[in-house]
XYZ file of C-alpha atoms in Angstrom:
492
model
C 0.000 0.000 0.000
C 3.147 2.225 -0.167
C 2.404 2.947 -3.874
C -1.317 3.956 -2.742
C -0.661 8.321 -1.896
C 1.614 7.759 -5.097
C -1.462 7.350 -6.997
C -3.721 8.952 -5.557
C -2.129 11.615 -3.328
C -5.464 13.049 -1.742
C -7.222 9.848 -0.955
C -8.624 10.032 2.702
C -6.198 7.174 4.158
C -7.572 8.187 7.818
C -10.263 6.208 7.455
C -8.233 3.195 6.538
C -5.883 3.348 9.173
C -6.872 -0.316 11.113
C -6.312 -2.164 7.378
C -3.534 -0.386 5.510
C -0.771 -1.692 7.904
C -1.765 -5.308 7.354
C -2.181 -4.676 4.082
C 1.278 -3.328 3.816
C 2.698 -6.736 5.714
C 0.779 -8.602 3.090
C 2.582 -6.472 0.148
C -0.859 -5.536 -1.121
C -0.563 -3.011 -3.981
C -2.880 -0.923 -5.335
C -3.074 -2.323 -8.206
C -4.326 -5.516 -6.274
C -7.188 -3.604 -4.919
C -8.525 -3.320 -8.241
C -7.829 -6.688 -9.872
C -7.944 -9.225 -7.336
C -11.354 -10.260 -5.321
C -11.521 -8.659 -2.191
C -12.223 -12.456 -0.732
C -9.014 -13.321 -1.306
C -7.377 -10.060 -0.360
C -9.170 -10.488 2.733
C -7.688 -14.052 3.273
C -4.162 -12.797 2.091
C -4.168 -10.101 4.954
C -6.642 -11.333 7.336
C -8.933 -8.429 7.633
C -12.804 -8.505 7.748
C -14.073 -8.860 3.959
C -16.552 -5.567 3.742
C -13.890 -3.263 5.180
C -11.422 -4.744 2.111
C -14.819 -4.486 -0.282
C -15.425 -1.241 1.020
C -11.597 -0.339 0.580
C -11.598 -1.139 -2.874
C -14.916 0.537 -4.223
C -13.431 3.133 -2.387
C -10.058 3.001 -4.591
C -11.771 2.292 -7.880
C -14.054 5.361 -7.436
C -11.323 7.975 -6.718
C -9.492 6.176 -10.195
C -12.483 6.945 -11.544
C -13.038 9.939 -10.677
C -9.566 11.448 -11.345
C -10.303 10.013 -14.741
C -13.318 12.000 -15.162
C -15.312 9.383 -15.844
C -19.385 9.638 -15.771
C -20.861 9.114 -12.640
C -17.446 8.590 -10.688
C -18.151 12.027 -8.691
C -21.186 11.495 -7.237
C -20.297 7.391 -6.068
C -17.068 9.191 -4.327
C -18.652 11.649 -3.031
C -21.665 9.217 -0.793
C -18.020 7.331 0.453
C -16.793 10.655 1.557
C -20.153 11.727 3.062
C -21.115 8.619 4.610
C -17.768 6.677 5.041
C -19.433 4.403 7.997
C -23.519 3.445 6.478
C -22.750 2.087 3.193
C -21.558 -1.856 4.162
C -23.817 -1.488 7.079
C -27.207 -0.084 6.127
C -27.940 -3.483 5.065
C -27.423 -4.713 8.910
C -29.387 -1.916 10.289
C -32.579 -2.869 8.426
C -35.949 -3.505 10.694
C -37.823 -6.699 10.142
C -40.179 -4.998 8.672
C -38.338 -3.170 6.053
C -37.138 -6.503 5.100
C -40.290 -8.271 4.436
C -41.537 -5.362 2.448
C -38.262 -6.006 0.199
C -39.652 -9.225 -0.404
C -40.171 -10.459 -4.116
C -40.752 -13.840 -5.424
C -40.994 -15.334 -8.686
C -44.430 -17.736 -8.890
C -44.950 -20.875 -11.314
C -48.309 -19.953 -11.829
C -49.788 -22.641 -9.442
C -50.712 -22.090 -5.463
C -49.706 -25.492 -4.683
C -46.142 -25.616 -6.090
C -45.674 -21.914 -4.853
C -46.965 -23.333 -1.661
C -44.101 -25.560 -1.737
C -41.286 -22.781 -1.978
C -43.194 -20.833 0.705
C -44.484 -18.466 -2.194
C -42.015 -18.743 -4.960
C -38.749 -18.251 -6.039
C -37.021 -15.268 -4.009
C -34.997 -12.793 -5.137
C -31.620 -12.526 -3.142
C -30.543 -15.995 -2.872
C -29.199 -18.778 -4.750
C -31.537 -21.884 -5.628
C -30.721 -25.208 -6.559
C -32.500 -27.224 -8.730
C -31.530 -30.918 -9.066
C -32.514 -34.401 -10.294
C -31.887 -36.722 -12.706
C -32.038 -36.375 -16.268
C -35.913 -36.090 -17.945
C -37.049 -35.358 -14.283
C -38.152 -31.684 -15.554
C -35.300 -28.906 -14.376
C -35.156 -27.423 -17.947
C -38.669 -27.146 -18.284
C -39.267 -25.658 -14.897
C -36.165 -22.999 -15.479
C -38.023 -21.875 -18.761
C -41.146 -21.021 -17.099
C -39.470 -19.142 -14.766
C -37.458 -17.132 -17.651
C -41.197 -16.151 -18.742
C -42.844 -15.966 -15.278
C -40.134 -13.560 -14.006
C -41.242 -10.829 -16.713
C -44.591 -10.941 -15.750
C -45.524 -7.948 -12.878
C -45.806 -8.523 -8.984
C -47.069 -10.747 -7.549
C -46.585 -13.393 -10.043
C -43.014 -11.846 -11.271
C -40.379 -9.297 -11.302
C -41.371 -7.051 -14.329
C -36.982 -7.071 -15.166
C -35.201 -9.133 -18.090
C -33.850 -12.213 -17.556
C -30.622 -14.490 -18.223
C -30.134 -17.712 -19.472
C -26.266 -19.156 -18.899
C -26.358 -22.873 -20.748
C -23.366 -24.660 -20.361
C -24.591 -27.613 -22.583
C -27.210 -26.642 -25.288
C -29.144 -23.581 -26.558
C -31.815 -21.724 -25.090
C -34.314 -23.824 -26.867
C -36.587 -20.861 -27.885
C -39.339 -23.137 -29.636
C -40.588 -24.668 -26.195
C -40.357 -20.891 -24.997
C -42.852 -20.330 -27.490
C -44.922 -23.111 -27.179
C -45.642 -22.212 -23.649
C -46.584 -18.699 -24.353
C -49.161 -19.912 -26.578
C -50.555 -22.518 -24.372
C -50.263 -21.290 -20.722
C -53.865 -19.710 -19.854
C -52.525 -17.511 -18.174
C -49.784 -16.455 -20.892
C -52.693 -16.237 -23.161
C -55.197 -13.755 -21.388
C -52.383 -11.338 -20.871
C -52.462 -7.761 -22.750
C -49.790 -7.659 -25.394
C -48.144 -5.202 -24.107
C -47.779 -7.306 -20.500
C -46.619 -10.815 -22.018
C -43.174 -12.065 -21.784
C -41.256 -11.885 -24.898
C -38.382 -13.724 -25.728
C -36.463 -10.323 -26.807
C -36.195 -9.653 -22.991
C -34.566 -13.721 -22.523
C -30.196 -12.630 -22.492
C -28.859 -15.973 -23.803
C -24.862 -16.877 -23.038
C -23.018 -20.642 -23.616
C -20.150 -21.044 -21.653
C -18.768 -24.160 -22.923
C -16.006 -24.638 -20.367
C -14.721 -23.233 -17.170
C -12.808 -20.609 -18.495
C -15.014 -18.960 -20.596
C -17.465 -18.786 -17.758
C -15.332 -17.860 -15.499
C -15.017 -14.647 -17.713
C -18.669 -14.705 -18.677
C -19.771 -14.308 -14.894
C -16.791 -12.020 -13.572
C -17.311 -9.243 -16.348
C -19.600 -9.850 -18.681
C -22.664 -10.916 -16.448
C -22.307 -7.657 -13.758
C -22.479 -5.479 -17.250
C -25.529 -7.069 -18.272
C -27.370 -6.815 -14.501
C -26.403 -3.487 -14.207
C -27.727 -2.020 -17.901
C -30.452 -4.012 -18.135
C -31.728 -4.555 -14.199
C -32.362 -8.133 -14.914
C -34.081 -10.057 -12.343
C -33.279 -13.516 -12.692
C -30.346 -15.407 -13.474
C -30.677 -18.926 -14.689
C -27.555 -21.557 -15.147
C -28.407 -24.957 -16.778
C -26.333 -26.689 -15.758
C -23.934 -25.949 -12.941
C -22.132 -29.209 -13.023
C -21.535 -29.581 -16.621
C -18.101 -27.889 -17.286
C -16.918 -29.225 -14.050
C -17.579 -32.742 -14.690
C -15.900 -32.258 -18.053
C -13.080 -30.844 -16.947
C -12.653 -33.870 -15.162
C -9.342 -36.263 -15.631
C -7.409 -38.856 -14.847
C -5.528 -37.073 -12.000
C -9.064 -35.064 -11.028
C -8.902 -37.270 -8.066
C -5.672 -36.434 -6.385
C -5.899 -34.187 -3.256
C -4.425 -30.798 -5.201
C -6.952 -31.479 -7.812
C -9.631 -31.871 -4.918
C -8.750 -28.410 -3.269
C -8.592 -26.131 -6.244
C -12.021 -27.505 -7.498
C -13.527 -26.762 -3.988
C -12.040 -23.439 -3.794
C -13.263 -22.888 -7.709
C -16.373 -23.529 -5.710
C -16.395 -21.297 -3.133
C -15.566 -18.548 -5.472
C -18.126 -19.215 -7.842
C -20.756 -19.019 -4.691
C -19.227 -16.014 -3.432
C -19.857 -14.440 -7.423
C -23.204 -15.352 -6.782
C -24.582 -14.129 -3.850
C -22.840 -11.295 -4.556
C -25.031 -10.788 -7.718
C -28.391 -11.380 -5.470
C -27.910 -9.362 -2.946
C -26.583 -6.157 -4.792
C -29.007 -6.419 -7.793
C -31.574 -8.040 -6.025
C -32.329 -10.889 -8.554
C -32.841 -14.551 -7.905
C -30.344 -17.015 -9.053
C -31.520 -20.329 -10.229
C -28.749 -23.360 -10.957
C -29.938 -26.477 -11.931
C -27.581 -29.594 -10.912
C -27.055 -33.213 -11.972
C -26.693 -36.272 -9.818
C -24.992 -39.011 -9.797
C -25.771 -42.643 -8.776
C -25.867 -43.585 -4.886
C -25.885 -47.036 -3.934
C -27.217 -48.375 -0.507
C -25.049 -50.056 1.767
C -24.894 -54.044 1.768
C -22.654 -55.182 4.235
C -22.333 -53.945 8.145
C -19.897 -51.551 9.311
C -16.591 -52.653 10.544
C -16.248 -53.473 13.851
C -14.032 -50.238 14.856
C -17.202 -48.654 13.539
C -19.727 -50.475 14.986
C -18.045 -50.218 18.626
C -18.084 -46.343 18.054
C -21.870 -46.718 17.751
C -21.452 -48.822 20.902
C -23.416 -51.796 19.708
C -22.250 -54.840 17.970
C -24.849 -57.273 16.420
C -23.892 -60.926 17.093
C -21.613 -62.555 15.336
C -23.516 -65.727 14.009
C -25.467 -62.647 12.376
C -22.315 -61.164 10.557
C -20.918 -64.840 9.250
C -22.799 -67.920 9.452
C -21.221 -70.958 9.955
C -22.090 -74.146 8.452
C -24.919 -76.682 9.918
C -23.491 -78.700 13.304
C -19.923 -76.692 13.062
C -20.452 -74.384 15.948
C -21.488 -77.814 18.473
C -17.976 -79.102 17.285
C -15.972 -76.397 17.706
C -17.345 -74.445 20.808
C -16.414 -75.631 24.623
C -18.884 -77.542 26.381
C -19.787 -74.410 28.202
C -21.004 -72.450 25.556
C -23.075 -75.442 23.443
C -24.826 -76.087 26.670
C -25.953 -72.065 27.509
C -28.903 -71.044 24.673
C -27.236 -68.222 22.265
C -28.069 -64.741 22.872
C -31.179 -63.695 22.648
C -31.897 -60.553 19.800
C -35.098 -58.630 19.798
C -37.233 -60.143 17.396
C -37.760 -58.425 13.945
C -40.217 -61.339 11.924
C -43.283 -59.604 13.032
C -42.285 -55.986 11.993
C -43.347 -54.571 8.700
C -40.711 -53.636 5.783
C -41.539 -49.775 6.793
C -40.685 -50.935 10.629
C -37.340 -52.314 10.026
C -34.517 -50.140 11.234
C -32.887 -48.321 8.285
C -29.965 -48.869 6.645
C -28.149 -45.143 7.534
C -28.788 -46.041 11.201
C -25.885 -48.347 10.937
C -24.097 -44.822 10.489
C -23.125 -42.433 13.308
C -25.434 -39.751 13.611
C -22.271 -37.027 12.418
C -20.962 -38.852 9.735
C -21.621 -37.719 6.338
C -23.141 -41.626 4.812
C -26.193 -40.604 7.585
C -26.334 -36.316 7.043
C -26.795 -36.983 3.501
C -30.130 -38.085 3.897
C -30.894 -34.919 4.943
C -29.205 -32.750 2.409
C -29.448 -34.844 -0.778
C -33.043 -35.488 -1.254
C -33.326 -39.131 -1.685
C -32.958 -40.733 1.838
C -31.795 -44.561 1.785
C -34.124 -45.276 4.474
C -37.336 -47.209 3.321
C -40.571 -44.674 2.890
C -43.560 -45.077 4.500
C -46.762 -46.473 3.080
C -48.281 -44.213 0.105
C -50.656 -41.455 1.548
C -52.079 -40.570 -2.001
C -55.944 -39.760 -1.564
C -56.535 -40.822 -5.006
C -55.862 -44.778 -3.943
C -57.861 -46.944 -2.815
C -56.539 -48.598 0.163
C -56.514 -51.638 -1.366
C -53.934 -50.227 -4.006
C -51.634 -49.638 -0.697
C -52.120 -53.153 1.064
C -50.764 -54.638 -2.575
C -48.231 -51.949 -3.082
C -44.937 -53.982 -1.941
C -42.366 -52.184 -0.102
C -39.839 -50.609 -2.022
C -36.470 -51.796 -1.570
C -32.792 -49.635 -1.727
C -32.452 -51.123 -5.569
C -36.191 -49.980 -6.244
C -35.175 -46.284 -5.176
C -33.102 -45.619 -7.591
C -30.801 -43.489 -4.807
C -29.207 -40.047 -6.253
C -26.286 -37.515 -4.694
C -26.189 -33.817 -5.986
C -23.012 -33.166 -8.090
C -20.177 -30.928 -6.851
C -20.319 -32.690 -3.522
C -20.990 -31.043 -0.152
C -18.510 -28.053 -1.162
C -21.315 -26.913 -3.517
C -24.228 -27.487 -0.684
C -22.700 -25.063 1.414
C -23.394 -22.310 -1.348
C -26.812 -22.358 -1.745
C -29.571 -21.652 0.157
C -32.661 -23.835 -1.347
C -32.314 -27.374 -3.078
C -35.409 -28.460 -4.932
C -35.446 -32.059 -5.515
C -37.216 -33.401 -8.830
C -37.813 -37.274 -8.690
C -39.405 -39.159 -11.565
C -41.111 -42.865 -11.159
C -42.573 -45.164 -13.227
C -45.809 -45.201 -13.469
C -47.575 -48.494 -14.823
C -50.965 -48.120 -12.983
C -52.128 -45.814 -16.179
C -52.724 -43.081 -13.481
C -53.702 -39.794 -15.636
C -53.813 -36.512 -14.266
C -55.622 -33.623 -16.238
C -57.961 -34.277 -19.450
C -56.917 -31.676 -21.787
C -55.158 -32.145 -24.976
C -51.973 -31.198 -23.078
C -52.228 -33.342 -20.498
C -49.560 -35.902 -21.511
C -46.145 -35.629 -20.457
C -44.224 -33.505 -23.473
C -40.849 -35.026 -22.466
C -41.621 -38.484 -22.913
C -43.705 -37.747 -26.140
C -42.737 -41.255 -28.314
C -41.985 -43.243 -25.481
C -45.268 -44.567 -23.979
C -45.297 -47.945 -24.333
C -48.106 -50.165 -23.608
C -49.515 -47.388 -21.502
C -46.359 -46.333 -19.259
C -45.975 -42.749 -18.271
C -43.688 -40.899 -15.909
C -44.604 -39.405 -12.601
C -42.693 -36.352 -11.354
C -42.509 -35.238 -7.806
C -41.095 -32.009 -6.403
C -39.739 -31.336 -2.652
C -37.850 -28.860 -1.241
C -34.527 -30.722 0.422
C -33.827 -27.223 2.360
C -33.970 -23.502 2.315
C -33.493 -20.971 4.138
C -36.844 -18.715 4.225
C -38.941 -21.631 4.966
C -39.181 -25.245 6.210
C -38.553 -28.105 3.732
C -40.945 -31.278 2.560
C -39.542 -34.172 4.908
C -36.849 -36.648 4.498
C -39.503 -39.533 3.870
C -42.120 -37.334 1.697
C -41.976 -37.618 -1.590
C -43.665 -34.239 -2.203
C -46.078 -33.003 -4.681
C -46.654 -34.067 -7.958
C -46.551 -32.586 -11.003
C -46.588 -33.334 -14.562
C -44.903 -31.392 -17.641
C -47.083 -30.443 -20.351
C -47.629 -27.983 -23.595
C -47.895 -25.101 -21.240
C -45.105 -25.882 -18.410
C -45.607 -27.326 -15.190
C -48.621 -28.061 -12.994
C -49.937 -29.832 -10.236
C -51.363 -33.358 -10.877
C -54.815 -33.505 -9.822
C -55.891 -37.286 -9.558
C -59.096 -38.912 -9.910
C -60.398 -42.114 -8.081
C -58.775 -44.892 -9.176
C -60.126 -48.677 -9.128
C -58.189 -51.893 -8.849
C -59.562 -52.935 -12.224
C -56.781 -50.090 -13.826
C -53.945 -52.075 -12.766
């Protein structure tokens, strides 16, 4: 910071004095204050990170402003009236001024916005995340159109599409402005239009890693867009992926890649106030099949017995044992024959409670413990008596991609599951009823059935670990709610 009066010889350094000597020990230039994230200036001199922001907007304003540069007079001039409110006014906020600040994007149906606890906010980061065909694409596209709509249902600001594996595909945008009643009724003059859709492909990591660092802040600045959507998050980072991917240095610079790219981010929603929407991939999860080992299992402090763990041949144990032990009965166990398949103790209770095989149950969306019996209304109960229980293999078991690195970023994970569905179950009657993903592919009557649950977020409480959630189907017009009708055991 030596070089700092060189360059700008009336810059008020008084009010800098607690974070210019550290950044002097940390041979911070100048020049650093402009480039470099203040996040990692902050970590280089270990100072708070919104003095260091502060510090720098501080910096780049005088530049500017000895430049002559539009604007740059009046942004230096609220740091040199107010040098103390401007990283703090944000802190000082009543409840009640924040819940007026409140905006949220809809989907256009009161149960699904029920779900989110009203929508899609503005000012976080939301994940959304299942396997592929399970509907992420189709629910980001509605909310590219939804967003332009005016409160409550959306933002009445632009929005941005980021693809990192295929085009904004503009003919399902138009299909569901012709088709959505709601789309339809609308005013020309208040419909969405695909002119006010940005579109960017960022077809590896260092082309978005320019895309959201300079031009993304141009485009939320000129434009006041209101929602950012990235489909998918996980794409450029899995292809990126090697041979040597798996080595610890690898490890560490992806995670901190990571934390970056969710610092960039809720940066963007808290200073432009816009909501941004990721959706993620998974990858395959499979169940465990054999017990702990026995360090483990002592941790836990129980140990099941060991005829249990490796049976021994018919008559072997009357040879080999003392006399002792073949006279005294075995251990008794607490008998499990009469429980049901939803009674049995799960499978992540072999876990400790801290470790992450049982958190991820929690975090993930799919839980590997068994679900309880179907609550669905629409069947017949005795639909659930025949319904077996669904096994580990059955439940098709998913983890988020990017690992729990990523987790810590956001602040909502929607879950989108997909079943099979060979009861014939229908939903709505109208011509658009059926499924538009799996258009071709219904054979001998098979459709899909989508569910959606909220894994966690912060404004409200989630779905449950062993809910499944609400349904919803994907038609002509977007998403919706599945509304079921009675169902008899002839359909099956």
């Amino acid at each position: 910071m030596t070089d700092l009066l060189h360059t700008l010889p009336d810059f008020p350094t008084k009010l800098y004095t607690h974070l210019i000597p550290s950044l002097e020990k940390s041979l911070v230039t100048t020049t650093d204050l402009v480039t470099l994230e203040p996040l990692e200036i902050a970590r280089r001199a270990h100072l708070p990170l919104l003095d260091v922001k502060r510090l720098s907007r501080h910096v780049l304003a005088s530049l500017q402003s000895e430049l002559g540069l539009h604007g740059a007079a009046e942004a230096l001039r609220e740091y040199e009236d107010r040098p103390n409110d401007l990283y703090t006014s944000s802190l000082r906020q009543s409840g009640s001024a924040i819940a007026n600040k409140w905006s949220t994007i809809s989907t256009l149906d009161p149960t699904l916005d029920a779900v989110f606890g009203g929508g899609i906010p503005t000012g976080f980061i939301t994940e959304v995340t299942g396997e592929s065909g399970a509907g992420k694409t189709q629910f980001l596209l509605s909310l590219l159109l939804i967003a332009q709509l005016p409160p409550p249902n959306g933002l009445s600001r632009p929005t941005v599409y980021i693809s990192t594996e295929h085009p904004l595909p503009t003919p399902r945008l138009t299909q569901i402005l012709r088709t959505h009643p709601h789309l339809v009724s609308l005013r020309p003059h208040r419909k969405p239009s695909l002119s006010r859709i940005f579109s960017i492909q960022t077809p590896d990591l260092e082309s978005q890693d320019h895309i959201l660092t300079y031009q993304v802040p141009v485009l939320l600045t000129r434009h006041n867009v209101g929602l950012v959507v990235i489909d998918s998050i996980a794409a450029n980072y899995r292809a990126e992926r090697s041979a040597t991917s798996s080595s610890g240095a690898a490890l560490g610079l992806r995670s901190s890649q990571l934390i970056k790219l969710g610092h960039q981010f809720r940066s963007f929603a808290r200073e432009y106030d816009c909501a941004i929407v990721v959706s993620n991939q998974v990858a395959d999860r499979f169940s465990p099949t054999s017990p702990p080992p026995p360090q483990l299992r002592q941790q836990m402090g129980s140990s099941p017995p060991p005829h249990s763990l490796s049976p021994s041949p018919p008559h072997a144990g009357t040879m080999m044992q003392p006399l002792d032990a073949a006279i005294m009965p075995p251990p008794q166990t607490p008998p499990t024959s009469h429980l049901t398949p939803y009674q049995q103790p799960p499978s992540s209770s072999i876990y400790p409670p801290l470790s992450l095989d049982h958190q991820q149950n929690f975090f993930t969306g799919w839980s590997s413990a068994p679900p309880p019996p179907s609550s669905n209304p629409s069947l017949p109960p005795t639909l659930h008596h025949h319904q077996p229980a669904p096994t580990h293999g059955d439940r098709n078991l998913k983890t988020p991609a990017l690992g729990l690195v990523w987790t810590n970023q956001i602040a909502c994970r929607i879950a989108l599951t997909k079943e099979r569905n060979f009861l014939g179950i229908t939903g709505h009657g109208d011509t658009g009823r059926r499924d538009v993903a799996e258009k071709g592919d219904d054979r001998g009557g098979l459709l899909w059935r989508r569910y959606m649950k909220v894994v966690f977020a912060a404004w409200g409480p989630s779905t449950g670990v062993m809910d499944k959630g609400v349904e919803f189907e994907i038609w002509d017009g977007g998403m919706r709610r599945v509304e079921r009708g009675s169902v008899s055991p002839d359909d099956i």
